[in-house]
XYZ file of C-alpha atoms in Angstrom:
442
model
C -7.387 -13.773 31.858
C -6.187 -10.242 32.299
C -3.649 -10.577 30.138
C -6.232 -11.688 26.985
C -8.573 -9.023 27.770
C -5.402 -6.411 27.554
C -4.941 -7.813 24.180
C -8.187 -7.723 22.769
C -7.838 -3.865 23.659
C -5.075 -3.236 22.211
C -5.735 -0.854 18.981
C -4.815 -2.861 16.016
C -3.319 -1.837 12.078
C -6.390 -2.013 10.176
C -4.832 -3.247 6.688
C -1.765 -5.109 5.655
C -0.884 -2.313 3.393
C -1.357 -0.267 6.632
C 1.396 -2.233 8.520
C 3.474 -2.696 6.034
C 3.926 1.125 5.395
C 4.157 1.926 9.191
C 7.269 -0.705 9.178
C 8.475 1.027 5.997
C 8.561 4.590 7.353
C 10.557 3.249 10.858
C 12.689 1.759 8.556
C 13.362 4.497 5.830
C 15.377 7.053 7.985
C 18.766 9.105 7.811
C 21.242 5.973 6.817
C 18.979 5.723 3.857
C 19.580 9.272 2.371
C 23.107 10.094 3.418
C 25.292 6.652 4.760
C 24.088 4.282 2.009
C 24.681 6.603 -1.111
C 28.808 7.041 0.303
C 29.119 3.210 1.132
C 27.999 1.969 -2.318
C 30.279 4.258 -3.624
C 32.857 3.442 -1.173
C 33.025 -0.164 -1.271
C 33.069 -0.861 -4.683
C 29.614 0.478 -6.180
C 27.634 -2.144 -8.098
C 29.740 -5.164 -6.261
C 28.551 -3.148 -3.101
C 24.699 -3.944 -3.781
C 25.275 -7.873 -4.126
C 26.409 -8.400 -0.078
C 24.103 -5.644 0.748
C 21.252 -7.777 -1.244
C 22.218 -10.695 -0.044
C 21.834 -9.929 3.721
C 18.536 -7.774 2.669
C 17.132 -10.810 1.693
C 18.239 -12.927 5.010
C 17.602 -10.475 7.300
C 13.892 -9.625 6.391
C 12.666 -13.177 5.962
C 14.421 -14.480 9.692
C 14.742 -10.706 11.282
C 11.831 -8.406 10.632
C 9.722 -11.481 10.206
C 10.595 -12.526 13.471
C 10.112 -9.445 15.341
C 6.747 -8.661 13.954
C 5.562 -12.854 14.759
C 6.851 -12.465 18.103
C 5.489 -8.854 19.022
C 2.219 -10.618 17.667
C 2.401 -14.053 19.377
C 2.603 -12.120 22.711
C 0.455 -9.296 22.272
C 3.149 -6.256 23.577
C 6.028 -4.999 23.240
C 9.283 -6.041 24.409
C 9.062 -5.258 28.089
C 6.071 -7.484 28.428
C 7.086 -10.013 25.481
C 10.281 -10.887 27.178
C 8.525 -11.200 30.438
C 6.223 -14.024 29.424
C 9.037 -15.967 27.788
C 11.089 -15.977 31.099
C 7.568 -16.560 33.059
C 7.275 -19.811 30.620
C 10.597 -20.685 32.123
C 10.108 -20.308 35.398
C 11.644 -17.341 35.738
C 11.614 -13.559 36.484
C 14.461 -11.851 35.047
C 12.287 -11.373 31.346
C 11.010 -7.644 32.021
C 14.031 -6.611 33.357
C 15.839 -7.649 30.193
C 13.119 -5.958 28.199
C 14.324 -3.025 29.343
C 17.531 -2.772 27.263
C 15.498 -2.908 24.120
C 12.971 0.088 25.448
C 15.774 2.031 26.304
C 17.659 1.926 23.026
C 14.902 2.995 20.981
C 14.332 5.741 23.383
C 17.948 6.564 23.664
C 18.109 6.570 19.336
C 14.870 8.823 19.665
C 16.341 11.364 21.998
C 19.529 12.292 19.703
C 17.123 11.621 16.111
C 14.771 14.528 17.157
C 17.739 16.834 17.459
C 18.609 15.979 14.161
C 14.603 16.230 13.196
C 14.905 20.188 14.384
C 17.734 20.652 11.709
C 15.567 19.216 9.762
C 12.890 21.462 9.834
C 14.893 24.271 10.203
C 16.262 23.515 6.611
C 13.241 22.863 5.684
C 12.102 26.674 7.013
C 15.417 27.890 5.520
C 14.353 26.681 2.277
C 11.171 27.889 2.139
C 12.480 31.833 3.251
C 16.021 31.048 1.075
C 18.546 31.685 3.639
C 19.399 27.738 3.504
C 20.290 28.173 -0.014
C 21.510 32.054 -0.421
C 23.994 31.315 2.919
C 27.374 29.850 3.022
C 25.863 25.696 4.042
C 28.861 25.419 6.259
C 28.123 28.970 8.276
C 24.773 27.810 8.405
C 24.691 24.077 9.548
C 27.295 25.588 12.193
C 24.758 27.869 13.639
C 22.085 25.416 13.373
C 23.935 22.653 15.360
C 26.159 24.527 17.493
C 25.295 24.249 21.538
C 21.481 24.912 22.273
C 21.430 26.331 18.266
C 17.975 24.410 17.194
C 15.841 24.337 20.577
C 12.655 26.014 19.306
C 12.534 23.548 16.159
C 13.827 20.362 18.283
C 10.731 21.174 20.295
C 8.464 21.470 17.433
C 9.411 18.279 15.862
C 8.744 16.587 19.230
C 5.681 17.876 19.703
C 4.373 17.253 15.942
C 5.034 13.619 17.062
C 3.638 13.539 19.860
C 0.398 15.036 18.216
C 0.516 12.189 16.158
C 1.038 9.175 18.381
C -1.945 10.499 20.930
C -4.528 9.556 17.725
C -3.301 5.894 18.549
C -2.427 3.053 16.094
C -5.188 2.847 13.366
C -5.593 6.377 13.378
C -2.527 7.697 13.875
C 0.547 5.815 12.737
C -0.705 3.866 10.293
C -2.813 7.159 8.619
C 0.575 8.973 8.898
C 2.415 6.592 7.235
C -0.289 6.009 4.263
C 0.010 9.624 3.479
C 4.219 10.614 4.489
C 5.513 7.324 2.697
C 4.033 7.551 -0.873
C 4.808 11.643 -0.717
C 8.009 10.441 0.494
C 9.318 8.028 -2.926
C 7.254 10.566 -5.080
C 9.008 13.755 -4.062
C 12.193 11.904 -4.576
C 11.512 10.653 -8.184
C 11.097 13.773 -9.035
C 13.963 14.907 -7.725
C 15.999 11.707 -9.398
C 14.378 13.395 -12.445
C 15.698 16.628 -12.548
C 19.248 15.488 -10.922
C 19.409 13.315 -14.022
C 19.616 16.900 -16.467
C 22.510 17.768 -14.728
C 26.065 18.225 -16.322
C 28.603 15.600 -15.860
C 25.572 13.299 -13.040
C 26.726 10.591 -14.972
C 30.165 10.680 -12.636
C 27.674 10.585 -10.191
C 25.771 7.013 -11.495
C 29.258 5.981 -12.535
C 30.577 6.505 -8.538
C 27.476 4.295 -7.320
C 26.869 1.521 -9.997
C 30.134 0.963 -11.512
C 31.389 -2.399 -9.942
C 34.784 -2.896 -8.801
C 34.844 -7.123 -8.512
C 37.831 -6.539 -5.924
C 36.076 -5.002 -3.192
C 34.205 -8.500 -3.246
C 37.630 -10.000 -1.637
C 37.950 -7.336 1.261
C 36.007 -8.239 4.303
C 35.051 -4.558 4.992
C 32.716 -4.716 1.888
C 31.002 -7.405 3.977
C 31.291 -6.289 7.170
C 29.213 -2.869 6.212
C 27.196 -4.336 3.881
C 25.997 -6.640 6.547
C 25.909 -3.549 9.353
C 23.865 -1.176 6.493
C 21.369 -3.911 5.952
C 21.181 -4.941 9.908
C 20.817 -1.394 11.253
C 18.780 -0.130 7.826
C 15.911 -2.622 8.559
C 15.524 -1.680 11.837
C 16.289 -4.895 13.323
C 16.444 -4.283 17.001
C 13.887 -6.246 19.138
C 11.990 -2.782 19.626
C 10.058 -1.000 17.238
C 8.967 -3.969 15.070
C 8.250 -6.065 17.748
C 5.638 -3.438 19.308
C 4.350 -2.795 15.730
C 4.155 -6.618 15.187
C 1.564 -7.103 18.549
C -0.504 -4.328 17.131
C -1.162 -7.223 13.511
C -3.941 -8.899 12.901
C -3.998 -13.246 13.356
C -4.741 -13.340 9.629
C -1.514 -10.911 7.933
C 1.136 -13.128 6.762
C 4.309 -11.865 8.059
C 7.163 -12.957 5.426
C 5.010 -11.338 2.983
C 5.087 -7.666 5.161
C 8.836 -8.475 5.909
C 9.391 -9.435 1.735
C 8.051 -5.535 1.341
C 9.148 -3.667 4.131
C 12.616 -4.782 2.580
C 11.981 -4.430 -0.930
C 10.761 -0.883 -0.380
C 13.280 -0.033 2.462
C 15.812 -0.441 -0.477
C 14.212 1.065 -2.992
C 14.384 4.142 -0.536
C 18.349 3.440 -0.574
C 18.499 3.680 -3.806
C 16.590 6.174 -4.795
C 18.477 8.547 -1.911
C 21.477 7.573 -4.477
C 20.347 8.554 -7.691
C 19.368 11.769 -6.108
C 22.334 12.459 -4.366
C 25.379 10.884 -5.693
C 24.992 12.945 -9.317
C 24.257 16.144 -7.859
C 27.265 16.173 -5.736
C 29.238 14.821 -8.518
C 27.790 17.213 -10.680
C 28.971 20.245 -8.578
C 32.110 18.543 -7.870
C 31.686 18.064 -4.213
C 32.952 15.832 -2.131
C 30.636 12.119 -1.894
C 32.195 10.584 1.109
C 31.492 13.855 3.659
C 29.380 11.600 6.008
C 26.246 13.839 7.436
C 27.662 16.688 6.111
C 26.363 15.209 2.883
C 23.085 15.871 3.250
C 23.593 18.860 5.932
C 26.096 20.996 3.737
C 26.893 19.780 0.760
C 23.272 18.992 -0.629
C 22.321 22.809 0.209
C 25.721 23.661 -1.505
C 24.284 21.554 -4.644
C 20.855 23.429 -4.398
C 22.564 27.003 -4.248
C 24.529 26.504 -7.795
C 21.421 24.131 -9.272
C 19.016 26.384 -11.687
C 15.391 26.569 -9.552
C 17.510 25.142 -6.573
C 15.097 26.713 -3.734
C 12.385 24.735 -5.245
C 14.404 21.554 -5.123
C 15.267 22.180 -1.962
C 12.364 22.684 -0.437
C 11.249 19.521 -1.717
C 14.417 17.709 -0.707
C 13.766 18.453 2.866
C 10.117 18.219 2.904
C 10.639 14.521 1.433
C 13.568 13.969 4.379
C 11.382 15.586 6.789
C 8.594 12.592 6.335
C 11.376 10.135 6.853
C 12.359 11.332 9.729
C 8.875 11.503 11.256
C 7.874 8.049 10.692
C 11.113 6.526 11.893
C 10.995 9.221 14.997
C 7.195 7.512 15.129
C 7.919 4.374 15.642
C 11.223 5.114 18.306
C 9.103 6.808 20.427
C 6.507 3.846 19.855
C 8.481 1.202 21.872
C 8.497 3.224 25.377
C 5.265 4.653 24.490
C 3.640 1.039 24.698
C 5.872 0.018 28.107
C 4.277 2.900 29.862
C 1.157 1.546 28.822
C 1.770 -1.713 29.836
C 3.721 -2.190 32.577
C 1.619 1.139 34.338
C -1.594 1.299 32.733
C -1.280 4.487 31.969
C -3.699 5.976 29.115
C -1.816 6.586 25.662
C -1.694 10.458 25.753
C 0.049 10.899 28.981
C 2.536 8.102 28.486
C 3.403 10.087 24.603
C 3.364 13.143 26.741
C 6.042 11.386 29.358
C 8.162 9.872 26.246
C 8.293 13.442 24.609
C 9.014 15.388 27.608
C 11.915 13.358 28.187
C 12.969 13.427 24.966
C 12.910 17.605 25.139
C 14.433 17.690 28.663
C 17.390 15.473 27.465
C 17.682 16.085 24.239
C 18.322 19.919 24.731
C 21.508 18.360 26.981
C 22.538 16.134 24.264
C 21.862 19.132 21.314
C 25.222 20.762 22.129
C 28.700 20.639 19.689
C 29.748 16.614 18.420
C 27.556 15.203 21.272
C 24.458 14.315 18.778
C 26.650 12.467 17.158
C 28.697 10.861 20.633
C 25.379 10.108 22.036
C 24.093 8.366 18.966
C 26.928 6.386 17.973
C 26.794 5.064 21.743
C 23.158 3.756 21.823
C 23.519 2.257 18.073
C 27.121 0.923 19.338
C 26.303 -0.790 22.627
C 22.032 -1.197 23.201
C 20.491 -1.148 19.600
C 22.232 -4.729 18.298
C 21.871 -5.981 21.882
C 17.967 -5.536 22.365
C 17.745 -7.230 18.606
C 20.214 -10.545 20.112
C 18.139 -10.802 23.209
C 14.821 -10.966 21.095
C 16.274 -13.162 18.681
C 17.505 -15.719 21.534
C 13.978 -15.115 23.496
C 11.897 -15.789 20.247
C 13.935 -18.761 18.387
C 15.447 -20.538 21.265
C 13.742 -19.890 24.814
C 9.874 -20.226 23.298
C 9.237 -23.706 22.957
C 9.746 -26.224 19.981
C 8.116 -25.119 16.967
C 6.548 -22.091 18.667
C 8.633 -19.913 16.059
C 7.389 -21.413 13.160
C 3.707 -21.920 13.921
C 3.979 -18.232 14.658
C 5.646 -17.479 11.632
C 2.961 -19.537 9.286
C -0.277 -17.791 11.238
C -1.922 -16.134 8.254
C 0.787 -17.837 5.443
C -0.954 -20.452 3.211
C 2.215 -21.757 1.849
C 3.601 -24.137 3.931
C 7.058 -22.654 5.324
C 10.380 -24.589 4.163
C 12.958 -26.608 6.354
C 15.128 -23.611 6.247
C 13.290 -21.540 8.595
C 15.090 -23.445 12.073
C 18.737 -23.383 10.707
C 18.096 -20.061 9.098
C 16.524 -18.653 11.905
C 17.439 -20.501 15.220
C 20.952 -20.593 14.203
C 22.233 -18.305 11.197
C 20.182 -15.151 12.368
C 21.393 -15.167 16.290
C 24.664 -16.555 15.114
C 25.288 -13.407 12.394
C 23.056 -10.870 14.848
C 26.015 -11.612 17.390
C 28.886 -11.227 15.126
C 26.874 -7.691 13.954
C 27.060 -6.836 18.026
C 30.582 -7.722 18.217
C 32.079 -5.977 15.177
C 29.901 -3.038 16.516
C 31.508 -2.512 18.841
C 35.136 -3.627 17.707
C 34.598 -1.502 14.497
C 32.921 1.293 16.080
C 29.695 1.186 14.397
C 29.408 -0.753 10.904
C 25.838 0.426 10.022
């Protein structure tokens, strides 16, 4: 009984379209603009996109669509949804689980608002013009050298947690209605003007030409399937706890078709910004986060009206960044609640100040990058296995599908269970494995 009455008041998304763009902005992050330009490119360019597609495709409709059914069919987030499967079973061990899940998205959270106060430094350097009118490696080095960003780290923490004390309704999803359409707009128009340049058509040439090879070397697969795992956000956290905050009647396959579709638009879009510009300039495509952290400012610096592009450039990165850093914090924003009772503002305020007090540790020389590589290595693909197992094998028969079809008119297909059940854990544990072997592959 107590747990129904906790879920009637729970705050709820008040629209599909609502939802949908909340799950869009977690998904549309840093990978998008920077790692997904270089891999295309990398891994055969136009052949790229069919693997990358293809695993889109499979991964929404058993993944994301999973997560969001499950968060929903249980009302919370993962400490508490894993908690009642295990009860249903007889056992204890389900919260304690739940943990690893809470953890990674707070661990991912920690290092991405380090990279949010570059962010808005940039975004302040563009804006004055010493990002542009300064030598981009000089700068970036005094941005993210030991303790170089504090003041801004801070200030992107506390933006967010300004925004996740309005709650659900209004706060996330209001964000994400406004940051998510200014998000694809500012970066049309920046596809617009990158498409004047001299000699961008290296640049499309470098991202769409396919090379049929790279279909025969496992790598293309391998990252291909990593990009799409880790680019969706598949990682029994985030989209779970937005999924418990849907409404009986939203048809989840549907959100999961868009939050795809529109996660790679994002992709794309990142590459016919970037991609020609650095071509253009004759910089180097594969520099990793340098791309967008040195050689992008680089690009503005020689580009006619550059200070304006920039500005919008980082604004447009900047509401990425939020809305993922939004729904990270999310996750062990609603355990607090949950498993302590505690109201919504001090729980933010416990998730943020943890987030300052390590993250000023972490925001010193490579260890951004050291600390994030181990969460996304080790935690991040695990928390996504364990909810896939908990949600399509441990919940009993059929539970997954009836689930699945609450709010869906059309009947769902015999594919779901092998799809599902057997394909998604069995590929979601190859993902974990070659992680790790590999180092990271998304």
């Amino acid at each position: 009984m107590q747990d129904k009455e906790k879920v009637k008041s729970r705050d709820t998304f008040s629209s599909r379209v609502g939802f949908t763009l909340a799950c869009i902005g977690s998904a549309v992050g840093m990978a998008n603009i920077w790692l997904f330009p270089y891999r295309v490119g990398q891994y055969g360019g136009g052949a790229f996109l069919i693997p990358y597609c293809i695993f889109i495709v499979f991964l929404g409709f058993t993944g994301v669509a999973g997560e969001m059914a499950f968060g929903r069919a249980m009302g919370t987030g993962p400490l508490g949804a894993f908690k009642k499967v295990a009860e249903k079973r007889g056992s204890k061990w389900g919260e304690l689980v739940g943990i690893i899940p809470v953890l990674g998205s707070l661990g991912i959270a920690i290092g991405y608002s380090v990279v949010v106060g570059w962010i808005i430094r940039f975004f302040i350097g563009s804006v004055t013009g010493s990002a542009i009118n300064s030598n981009s490696v000089e700068y970036f080095s005094e941005i993210s050298k030991n303790f170089g960003s504090i003041p801004y780290h801070i200030l992107g923490v506390l933006i967010v947690f300004f925004m996740m004390t309005m709650g659900i309704s209004k706060g996330i999803e209001r964000v994400n209605k406004v940051l998510m359409p200014a998000f694809f707009f500012l970066f049309i128009i920046l596809a617009i003007r990158v498409f004047s340049l001299e000699n961008a058509s290296y640049g499309y040439k470098y991202f769409f030409n396919p090379n049929w090879e790279y279909l025969k070397n496992p790598d293309t697969w391998v990252y291909a399937l990593g990009q799409a795992f880790f680019s969706l956000s598949v990682a029994g956290s985030g989209t779970i706890v937005y999924g418990s905050y849907l409404k009986k009647d939203e048809d989840v396959l549907k959100c999961a078709k868009n939050v795809a579709i529109f996660d790679t638009l994002a992709a794309l879009l990142a590459g016919l910004v970037i991609m020609p510009a650095v071509f253009s300039f004759g910089f180097d495509p594969a520099s990793g986060p340098a791309l967008m952290f040195i050689t992008m400012p680089s690009v503005f610096t020689l580009m006619p009206m550059g200070q304006i592009f920039s500005v919008l450039f980082f604004v447009a990165v900047l509401f990425a960044a939020i809305t993922s850093l939004m729904n990270l914090f999310e996750t062990p924003v609603e355990a607090l609640q949950e498993k302590f009772g505690l109201s919504r503002f001090l729980s933010a305020f416990i998730v943020s100040a943890i987030t300052i007090g390590v993250g000023i540790f972490v925001e010193s020389g490579d260890s951004v990058g050291s600390w994030m590589d181990a969460v996304s290595i080790y935690i991040i693909p695990l928390g996504a296995l364990i909810a896939g197992i908990m949600f399509y094998w441990l919940c009993e028969k059929g539970f997954a599908r009836e689930q699945v079809q609450l709010g869906r008119k059309k009947k769902i297909g015999k594919w779901f269970e092998p799809a599902t059940k057997y394909m998604f854990v069995g590929i979601t544990l190859v993902v974990y494995i070659l992680n790790i072997l590999f180092k990271g592959i998304g």
